[in-house]
Short mmCIF file of N, CA and C in Angstrom, two decimals:
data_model
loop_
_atom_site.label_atom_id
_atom_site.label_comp_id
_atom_site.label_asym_id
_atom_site.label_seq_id
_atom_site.Cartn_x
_atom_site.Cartn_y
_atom_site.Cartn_z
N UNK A 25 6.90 -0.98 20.79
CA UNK A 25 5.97 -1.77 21.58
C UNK A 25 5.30 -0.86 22.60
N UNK A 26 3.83 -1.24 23.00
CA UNK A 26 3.08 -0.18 23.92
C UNK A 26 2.59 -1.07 24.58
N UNK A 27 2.22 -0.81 25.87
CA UNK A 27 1.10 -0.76 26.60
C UNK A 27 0.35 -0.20 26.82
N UNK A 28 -0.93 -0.43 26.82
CA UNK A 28 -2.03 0.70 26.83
C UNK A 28 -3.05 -0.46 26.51
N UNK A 29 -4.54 0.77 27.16
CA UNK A 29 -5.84 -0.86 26.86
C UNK A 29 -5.95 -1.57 27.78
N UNK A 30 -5.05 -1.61 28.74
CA UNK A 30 -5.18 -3.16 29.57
C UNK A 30 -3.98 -3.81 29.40
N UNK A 31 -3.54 -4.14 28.57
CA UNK A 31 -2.13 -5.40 28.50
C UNK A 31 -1.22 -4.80 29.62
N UNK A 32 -0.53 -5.98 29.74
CA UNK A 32 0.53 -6.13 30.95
C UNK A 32 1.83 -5.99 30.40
N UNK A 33 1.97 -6.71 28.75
CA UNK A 33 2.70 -7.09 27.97
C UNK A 33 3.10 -6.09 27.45
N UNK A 34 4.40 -5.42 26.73
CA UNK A 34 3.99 -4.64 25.84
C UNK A 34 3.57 -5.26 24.36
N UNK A 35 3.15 -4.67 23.29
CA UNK A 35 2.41 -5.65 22.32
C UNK A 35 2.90 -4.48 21.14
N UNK A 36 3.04 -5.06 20.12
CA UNK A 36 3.45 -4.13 18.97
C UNK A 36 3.06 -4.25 17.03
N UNK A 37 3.20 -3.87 16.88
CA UNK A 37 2.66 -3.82 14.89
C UNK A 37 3.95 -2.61 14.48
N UNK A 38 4.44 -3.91 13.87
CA UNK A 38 5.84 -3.51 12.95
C UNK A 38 5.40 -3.60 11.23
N UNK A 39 5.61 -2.64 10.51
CA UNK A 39 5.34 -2.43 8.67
C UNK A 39 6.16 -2.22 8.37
N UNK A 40 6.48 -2.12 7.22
CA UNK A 40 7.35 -1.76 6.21
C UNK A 40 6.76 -1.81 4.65
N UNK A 41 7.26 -1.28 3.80
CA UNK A 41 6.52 -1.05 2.27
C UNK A 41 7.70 -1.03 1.23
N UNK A 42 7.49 -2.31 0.74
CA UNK A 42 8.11 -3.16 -0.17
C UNK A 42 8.28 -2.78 -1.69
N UNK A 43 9.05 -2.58 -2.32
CA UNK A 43 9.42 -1.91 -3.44
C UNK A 43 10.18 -2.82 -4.77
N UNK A 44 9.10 -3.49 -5.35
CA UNK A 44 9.88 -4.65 -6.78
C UNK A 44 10.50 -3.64 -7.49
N UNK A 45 11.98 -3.74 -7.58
CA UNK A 45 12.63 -2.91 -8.24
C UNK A 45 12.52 -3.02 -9.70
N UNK A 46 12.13 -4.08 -10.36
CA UNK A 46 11.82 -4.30 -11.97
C UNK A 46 10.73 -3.13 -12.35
N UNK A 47 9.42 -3.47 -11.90
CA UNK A 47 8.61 -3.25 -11.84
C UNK A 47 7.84 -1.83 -11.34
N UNK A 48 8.97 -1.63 -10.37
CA UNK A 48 8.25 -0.34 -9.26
C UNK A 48 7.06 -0.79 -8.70
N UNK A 49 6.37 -1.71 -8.50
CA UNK A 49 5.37 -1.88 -7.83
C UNK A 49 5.33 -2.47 -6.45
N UNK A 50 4.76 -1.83 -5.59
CA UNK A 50 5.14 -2.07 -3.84
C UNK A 50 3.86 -2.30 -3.03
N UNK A 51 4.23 -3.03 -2.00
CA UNK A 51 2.83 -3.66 -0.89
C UNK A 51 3.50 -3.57 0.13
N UNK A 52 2.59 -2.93 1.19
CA UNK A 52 2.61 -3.17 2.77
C UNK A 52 2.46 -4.30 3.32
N UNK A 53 3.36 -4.62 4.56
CA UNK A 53 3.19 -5.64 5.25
C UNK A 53 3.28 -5.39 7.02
N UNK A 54 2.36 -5.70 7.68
CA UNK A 54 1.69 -5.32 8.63
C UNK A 54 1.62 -6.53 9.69
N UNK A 55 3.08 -6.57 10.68
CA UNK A 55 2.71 -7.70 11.41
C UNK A 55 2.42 -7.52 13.03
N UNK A 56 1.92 -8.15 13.52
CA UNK A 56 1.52 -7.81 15.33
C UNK A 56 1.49 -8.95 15.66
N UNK A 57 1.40 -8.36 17.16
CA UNK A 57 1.03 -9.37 18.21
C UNK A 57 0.15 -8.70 18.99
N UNK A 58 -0.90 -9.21 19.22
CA UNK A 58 -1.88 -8.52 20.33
C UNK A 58 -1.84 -9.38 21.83
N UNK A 59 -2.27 -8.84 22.49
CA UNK A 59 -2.39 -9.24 23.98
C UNK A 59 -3.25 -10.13 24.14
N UNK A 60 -2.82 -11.55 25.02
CA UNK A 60 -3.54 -12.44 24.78
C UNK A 60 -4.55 -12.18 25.92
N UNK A 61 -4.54 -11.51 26.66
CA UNK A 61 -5.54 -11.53 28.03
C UNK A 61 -6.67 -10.27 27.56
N UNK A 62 -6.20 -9.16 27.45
CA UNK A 62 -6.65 -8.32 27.37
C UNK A 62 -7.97 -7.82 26.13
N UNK A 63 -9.10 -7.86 26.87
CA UNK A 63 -9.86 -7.63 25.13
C UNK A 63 -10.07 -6.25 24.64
N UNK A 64 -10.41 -5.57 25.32
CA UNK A 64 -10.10 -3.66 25.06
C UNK A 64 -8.58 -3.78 24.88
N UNK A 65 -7.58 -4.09 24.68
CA UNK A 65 -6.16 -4.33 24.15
C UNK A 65 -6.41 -4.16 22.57
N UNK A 66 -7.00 -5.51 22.40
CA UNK A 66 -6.99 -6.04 21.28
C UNK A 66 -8.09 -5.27 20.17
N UNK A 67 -9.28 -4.97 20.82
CA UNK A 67 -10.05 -4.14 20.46
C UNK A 67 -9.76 -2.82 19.73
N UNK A 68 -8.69 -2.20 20.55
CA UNK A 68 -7.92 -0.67 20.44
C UNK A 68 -6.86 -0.93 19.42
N UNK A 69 -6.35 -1.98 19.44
CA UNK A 69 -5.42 -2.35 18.52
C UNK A 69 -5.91 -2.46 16.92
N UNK A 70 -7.03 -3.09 16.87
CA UNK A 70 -7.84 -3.25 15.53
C UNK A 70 -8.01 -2.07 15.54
N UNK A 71 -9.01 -0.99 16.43
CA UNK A 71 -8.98 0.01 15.83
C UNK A 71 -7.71 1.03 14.96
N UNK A 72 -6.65 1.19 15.67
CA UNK A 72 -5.79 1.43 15.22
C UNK A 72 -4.76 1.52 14.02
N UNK A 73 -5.15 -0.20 14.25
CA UNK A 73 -4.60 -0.11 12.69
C UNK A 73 -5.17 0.03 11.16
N UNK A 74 -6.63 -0.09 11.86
CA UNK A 74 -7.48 0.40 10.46
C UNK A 74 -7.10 2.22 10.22
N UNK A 75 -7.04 2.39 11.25
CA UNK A 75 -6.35 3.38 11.15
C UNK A 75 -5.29 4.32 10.46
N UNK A 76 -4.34 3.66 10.98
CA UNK A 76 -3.12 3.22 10.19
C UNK A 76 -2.81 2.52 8.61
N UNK A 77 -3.66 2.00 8.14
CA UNK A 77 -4.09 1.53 7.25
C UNK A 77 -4.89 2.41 6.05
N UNK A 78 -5.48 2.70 6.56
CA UNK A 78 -6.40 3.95 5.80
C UNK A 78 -5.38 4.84 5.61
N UNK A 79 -5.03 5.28 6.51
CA UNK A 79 -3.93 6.58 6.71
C UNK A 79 -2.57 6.98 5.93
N UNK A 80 -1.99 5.39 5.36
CA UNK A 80 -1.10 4.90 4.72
C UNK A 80 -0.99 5.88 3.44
N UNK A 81 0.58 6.35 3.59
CA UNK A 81 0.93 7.26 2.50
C UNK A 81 0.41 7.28 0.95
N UNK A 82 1.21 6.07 0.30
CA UNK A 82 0.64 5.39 -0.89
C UNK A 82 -0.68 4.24 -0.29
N UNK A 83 -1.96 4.91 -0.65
CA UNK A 83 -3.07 4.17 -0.62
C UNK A 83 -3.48 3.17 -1.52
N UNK A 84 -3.12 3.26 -2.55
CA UNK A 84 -3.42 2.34 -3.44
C UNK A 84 -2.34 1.20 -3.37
N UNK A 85 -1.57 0.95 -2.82
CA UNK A 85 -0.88 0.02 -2.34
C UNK A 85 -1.47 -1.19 -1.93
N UNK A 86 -1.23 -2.18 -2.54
CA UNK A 86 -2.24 -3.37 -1.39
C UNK A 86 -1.12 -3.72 0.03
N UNK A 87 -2.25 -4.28 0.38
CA UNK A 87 -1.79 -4.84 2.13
C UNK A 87 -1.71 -5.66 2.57
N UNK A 88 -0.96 -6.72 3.25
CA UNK A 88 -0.78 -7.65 4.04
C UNK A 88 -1.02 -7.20 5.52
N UNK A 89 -1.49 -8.08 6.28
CA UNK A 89 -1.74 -8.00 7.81
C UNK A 89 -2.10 -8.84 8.38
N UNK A 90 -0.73 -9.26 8.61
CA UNK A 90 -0.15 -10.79 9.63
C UNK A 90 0.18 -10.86 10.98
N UNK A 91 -0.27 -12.28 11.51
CA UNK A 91 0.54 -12.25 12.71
C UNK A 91 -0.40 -13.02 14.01
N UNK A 92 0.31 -12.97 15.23
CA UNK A 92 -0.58 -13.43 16.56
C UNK A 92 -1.43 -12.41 16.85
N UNK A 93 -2.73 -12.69 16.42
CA UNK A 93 -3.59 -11.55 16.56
C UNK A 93 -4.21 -12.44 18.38
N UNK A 94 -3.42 -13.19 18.81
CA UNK A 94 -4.27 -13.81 20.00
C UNK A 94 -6.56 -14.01 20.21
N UNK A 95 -7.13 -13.84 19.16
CA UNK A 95 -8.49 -13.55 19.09
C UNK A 95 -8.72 -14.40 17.88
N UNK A 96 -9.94 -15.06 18.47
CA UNK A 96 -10.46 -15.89 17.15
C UNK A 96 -11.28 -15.34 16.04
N UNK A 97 -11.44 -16.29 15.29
CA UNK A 97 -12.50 -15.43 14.30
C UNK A 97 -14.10 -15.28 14.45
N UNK A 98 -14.22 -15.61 15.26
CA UNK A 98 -15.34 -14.68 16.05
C UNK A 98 -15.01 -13.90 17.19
N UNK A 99 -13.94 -13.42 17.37
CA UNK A 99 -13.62 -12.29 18.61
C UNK A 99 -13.73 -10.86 17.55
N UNK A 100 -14.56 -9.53 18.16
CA UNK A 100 -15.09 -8.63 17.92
C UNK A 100 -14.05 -7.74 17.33
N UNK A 101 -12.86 -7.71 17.87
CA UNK A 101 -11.18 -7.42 16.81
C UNK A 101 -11.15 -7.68 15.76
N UNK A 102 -11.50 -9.18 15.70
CA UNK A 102 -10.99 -9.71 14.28
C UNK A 102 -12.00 -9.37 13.52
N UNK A 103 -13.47 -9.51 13.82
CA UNK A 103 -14.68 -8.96 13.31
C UNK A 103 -14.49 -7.31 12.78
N UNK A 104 -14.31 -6.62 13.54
CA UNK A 104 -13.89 -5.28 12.87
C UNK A 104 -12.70 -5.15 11.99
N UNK A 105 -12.02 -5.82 11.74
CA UNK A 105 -10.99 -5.68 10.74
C UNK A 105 -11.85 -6.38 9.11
N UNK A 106 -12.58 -7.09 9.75
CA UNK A 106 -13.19 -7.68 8.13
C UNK A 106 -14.46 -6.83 7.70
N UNK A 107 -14.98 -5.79 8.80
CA UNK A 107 -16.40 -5.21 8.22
C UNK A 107 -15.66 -4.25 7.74
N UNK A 108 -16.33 -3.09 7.17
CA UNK A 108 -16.01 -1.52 7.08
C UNK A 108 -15.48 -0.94 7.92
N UNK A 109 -14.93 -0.03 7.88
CA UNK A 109 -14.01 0.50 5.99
C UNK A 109 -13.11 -0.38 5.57
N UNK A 110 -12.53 -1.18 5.98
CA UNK A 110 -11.32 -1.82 5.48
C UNK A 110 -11.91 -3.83 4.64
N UNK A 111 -12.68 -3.81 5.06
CA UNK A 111 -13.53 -5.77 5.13
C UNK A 111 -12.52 -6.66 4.29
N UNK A 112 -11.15 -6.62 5.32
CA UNK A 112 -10.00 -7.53 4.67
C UNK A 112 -10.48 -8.82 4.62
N UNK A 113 -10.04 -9.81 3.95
CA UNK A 113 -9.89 -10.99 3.51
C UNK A 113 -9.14 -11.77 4.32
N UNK A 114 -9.53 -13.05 4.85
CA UNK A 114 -9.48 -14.16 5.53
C UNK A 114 -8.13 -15.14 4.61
N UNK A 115 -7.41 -14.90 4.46
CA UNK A 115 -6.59 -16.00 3.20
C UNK A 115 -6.94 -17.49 3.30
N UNK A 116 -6.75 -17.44 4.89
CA UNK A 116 -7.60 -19.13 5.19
C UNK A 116 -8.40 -19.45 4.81
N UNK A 117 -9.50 -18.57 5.30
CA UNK A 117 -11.20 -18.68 4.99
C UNK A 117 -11.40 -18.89 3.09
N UNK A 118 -10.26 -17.89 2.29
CA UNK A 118 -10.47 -17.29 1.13
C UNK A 118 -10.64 -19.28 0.31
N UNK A 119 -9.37 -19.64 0.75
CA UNK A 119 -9.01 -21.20 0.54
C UNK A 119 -9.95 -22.51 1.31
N UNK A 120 -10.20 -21.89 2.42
CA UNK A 120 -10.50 -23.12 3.19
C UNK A 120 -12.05 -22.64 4.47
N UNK A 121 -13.02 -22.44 3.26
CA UNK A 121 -14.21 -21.86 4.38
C UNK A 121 -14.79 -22.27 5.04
N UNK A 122 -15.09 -23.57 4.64
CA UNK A 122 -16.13 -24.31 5.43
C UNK A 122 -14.59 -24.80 7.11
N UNK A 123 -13.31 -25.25 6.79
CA UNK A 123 -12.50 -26.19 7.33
C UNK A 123 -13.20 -25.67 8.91
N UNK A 124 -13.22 -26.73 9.67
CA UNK A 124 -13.20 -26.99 11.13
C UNK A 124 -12.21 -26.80 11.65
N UNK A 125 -10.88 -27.74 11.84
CA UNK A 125 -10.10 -28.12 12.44
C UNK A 125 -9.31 -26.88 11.75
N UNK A 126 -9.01 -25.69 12.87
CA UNK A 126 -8.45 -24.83 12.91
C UNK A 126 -7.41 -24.04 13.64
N UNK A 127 -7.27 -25.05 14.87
CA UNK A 127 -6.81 -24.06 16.15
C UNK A 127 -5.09 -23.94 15.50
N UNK A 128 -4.85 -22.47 16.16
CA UNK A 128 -3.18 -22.69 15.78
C UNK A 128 -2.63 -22.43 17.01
N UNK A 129 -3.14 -22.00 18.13
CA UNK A 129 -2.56 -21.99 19.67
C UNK A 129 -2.65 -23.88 20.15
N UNK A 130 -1.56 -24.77 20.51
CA UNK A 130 -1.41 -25.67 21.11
C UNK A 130 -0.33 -25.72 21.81
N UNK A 131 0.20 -24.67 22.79
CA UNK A 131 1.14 -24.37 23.86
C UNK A 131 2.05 -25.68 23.69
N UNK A 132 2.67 -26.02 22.57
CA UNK A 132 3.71 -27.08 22.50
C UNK A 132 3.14 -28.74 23.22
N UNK A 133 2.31 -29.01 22.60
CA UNK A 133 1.22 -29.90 22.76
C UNK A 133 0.95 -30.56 21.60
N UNK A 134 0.35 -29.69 20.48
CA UNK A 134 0.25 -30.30 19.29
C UNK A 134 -1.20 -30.54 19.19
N UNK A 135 -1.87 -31.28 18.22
CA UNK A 135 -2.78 -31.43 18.03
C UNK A 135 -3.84 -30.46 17.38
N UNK A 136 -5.44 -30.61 16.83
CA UNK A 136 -5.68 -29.59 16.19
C UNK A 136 -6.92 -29.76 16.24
N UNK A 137 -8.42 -30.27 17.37
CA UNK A 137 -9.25 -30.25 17.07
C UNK A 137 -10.24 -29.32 17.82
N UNK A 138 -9.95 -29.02 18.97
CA UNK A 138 -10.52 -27.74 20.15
C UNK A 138 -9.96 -26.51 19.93
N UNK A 139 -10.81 -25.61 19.38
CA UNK A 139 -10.19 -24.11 19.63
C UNK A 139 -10.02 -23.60 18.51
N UNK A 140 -9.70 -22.29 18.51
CA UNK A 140 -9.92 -21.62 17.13
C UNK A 140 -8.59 -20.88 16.17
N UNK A 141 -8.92 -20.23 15.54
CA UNK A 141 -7.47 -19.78 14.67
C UNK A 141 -7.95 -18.93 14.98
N UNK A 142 -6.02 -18.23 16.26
CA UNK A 142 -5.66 -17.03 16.33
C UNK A 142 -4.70 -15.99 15.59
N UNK A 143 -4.38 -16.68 14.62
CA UNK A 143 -2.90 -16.32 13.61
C UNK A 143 -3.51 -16.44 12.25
N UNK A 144 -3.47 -15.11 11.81
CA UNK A 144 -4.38 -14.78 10.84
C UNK A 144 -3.21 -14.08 9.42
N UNK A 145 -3.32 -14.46 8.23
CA UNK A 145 -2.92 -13.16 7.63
C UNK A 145 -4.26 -12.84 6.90
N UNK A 146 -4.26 -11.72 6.38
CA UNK A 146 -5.56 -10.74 5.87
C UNK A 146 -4.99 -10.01 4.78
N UNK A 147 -5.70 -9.83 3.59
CA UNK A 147 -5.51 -9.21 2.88
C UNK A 147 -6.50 -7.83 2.40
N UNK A 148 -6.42 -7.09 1.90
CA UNK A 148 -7.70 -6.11 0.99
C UNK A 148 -8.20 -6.19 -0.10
N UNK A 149 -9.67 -6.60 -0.23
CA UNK A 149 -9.94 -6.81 -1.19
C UNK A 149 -9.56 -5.84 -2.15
N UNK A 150 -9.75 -7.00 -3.45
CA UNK A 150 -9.97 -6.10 -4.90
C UNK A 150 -7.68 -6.12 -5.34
N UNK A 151 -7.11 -6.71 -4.11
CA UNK A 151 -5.74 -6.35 -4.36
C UNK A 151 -4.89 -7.36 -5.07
N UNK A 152 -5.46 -8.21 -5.26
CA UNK A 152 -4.91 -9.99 -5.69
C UNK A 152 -5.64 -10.69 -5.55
N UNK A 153 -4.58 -12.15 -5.54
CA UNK A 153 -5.43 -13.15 -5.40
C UNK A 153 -4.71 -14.31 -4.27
N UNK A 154 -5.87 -15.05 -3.51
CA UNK A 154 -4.78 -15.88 -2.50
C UNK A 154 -5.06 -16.97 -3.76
N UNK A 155 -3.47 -17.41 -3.50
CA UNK A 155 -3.11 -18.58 -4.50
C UNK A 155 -3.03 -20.18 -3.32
N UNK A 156 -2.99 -19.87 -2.37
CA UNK A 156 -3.17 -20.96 -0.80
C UNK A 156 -2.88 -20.68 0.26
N UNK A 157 -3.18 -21.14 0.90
CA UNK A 157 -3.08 -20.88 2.48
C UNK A 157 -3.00 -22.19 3.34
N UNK A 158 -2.13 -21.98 4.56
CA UNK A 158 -2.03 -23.43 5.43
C UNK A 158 -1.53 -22.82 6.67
N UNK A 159 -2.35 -23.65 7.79
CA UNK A 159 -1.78 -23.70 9.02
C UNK A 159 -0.73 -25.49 8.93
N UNK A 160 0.28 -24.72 9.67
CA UNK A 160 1.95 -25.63 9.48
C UNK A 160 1.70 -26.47 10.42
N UNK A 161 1.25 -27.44 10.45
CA UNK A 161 1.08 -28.67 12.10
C UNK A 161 2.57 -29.57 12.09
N UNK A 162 3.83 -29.22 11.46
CA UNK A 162 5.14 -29.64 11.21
C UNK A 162 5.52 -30.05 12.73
N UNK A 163 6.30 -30.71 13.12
CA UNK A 163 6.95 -31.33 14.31
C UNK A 163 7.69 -32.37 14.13
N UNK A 164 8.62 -32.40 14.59
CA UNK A 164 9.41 -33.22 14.83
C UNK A 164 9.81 -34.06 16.39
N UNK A 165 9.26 -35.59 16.36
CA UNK A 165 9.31 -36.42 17.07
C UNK A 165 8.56 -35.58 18.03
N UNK A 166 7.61 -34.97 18.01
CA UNK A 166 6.55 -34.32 18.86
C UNK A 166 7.51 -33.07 19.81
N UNK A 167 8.20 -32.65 19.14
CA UNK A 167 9.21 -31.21 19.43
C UNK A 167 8.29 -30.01 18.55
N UNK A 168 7.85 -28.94 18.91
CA UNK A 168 7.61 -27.98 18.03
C UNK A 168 8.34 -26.48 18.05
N UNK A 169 8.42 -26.08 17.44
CA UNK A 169 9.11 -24.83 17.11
C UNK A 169 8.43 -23.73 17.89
N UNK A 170 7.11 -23.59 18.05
CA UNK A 170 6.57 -22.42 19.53
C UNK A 170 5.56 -23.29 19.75
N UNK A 171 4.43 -22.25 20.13
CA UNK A 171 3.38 -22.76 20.68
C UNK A 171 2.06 -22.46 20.11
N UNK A 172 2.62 -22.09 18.73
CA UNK A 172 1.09 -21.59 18.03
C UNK A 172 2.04 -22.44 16.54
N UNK A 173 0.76 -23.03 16.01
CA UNK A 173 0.96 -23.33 14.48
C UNK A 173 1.54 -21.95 13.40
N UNK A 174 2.17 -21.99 12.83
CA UNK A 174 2.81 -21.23 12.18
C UNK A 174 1.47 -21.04 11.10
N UNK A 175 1.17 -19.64 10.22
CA UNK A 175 0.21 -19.82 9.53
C UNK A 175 1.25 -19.01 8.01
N UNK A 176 0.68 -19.52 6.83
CA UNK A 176 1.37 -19.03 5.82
C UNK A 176 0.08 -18.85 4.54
N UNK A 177 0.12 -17.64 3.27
CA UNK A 177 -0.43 -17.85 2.88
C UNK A 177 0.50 -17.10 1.52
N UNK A 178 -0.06 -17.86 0.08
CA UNK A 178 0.26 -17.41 -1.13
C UNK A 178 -0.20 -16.41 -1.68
N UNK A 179 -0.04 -15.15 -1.99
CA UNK A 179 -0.74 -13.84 -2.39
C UNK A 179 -0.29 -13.85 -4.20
N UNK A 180 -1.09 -13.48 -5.35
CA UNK A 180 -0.42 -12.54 -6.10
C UNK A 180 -1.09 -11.37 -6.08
N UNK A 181 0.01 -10.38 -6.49
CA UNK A 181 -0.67 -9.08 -6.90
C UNK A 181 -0.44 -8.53 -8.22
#
């Protein structure tokens, strides 16, 4: 975990590279949390991991890249992760483009019609296919598990 950029927090992007032992065939998975205050945080962070990404030992590997990215999909972070060089894939968007009702931050509140999706997974094109995607609005007797909708999506490769 670092600070740097601005955050107060420290903030971090944990990977690992996955290995089907039948098969031999393996994918990266790429999860963070970015700083929710900070926008040069978050900014430096996208840069980074395109970075990191590109940089990646086995390149031809496809990629996952999940997580509390704290920035919507119009915040200039998330925007640079989908243009060049990298112009990952939306799994949400891939399933659900036009959908409105998106927010996954509701600080244990609930509900889903103000605000935007900050919890993203992303894929690279050309690497699979999203088979679905869902933000989790699950609760019990209005108890929730955090404070952001859980987001999940179906990949094959």
């Amino acid at each position: 975990a670092s600070k740097s950029w601005g955050n107060e927090i420290p903030r971090i992007c944990s990977w690992a590279r996955f290995i089907e032992k039948e098969t031999d065939r393996a994918f990266y998975v790429f999860n963070v949390h970015w700083d929710h205050q900070s926008q040069p945080s978050r900014v430096g962070a996208a840069g980074l991991i395109i970075e990191r990404i590109i940089k990646r030992k086995n390149s031809k590997d496809p990629i996952i890249l999940m997580g509390d990215f704290n920035a919507s999909e119009s915040n200039p972070a998330i925007k640079a992760l989908k243009a060049e060089p990298l112009k990952l894939i939306d799994t949400y968007r891939e399933v659900y483009p036009d959908e409105k009702s998106v927010r996954t931050f509701h600080g244990f509140r609930g509900g889903s019609s103000a605000g935007g999706k900050i919890d993203h997974v992303f894929v690279l094109p050309g690497t699979g296919s999203v088979k679905s995607a869902a933000i989790i609005r699950y609760n019990r007797e209005g108890s929730f598990l955090s404070d952001h909708y859980p987001v999940r999506a179906q990949i094959s490769f």
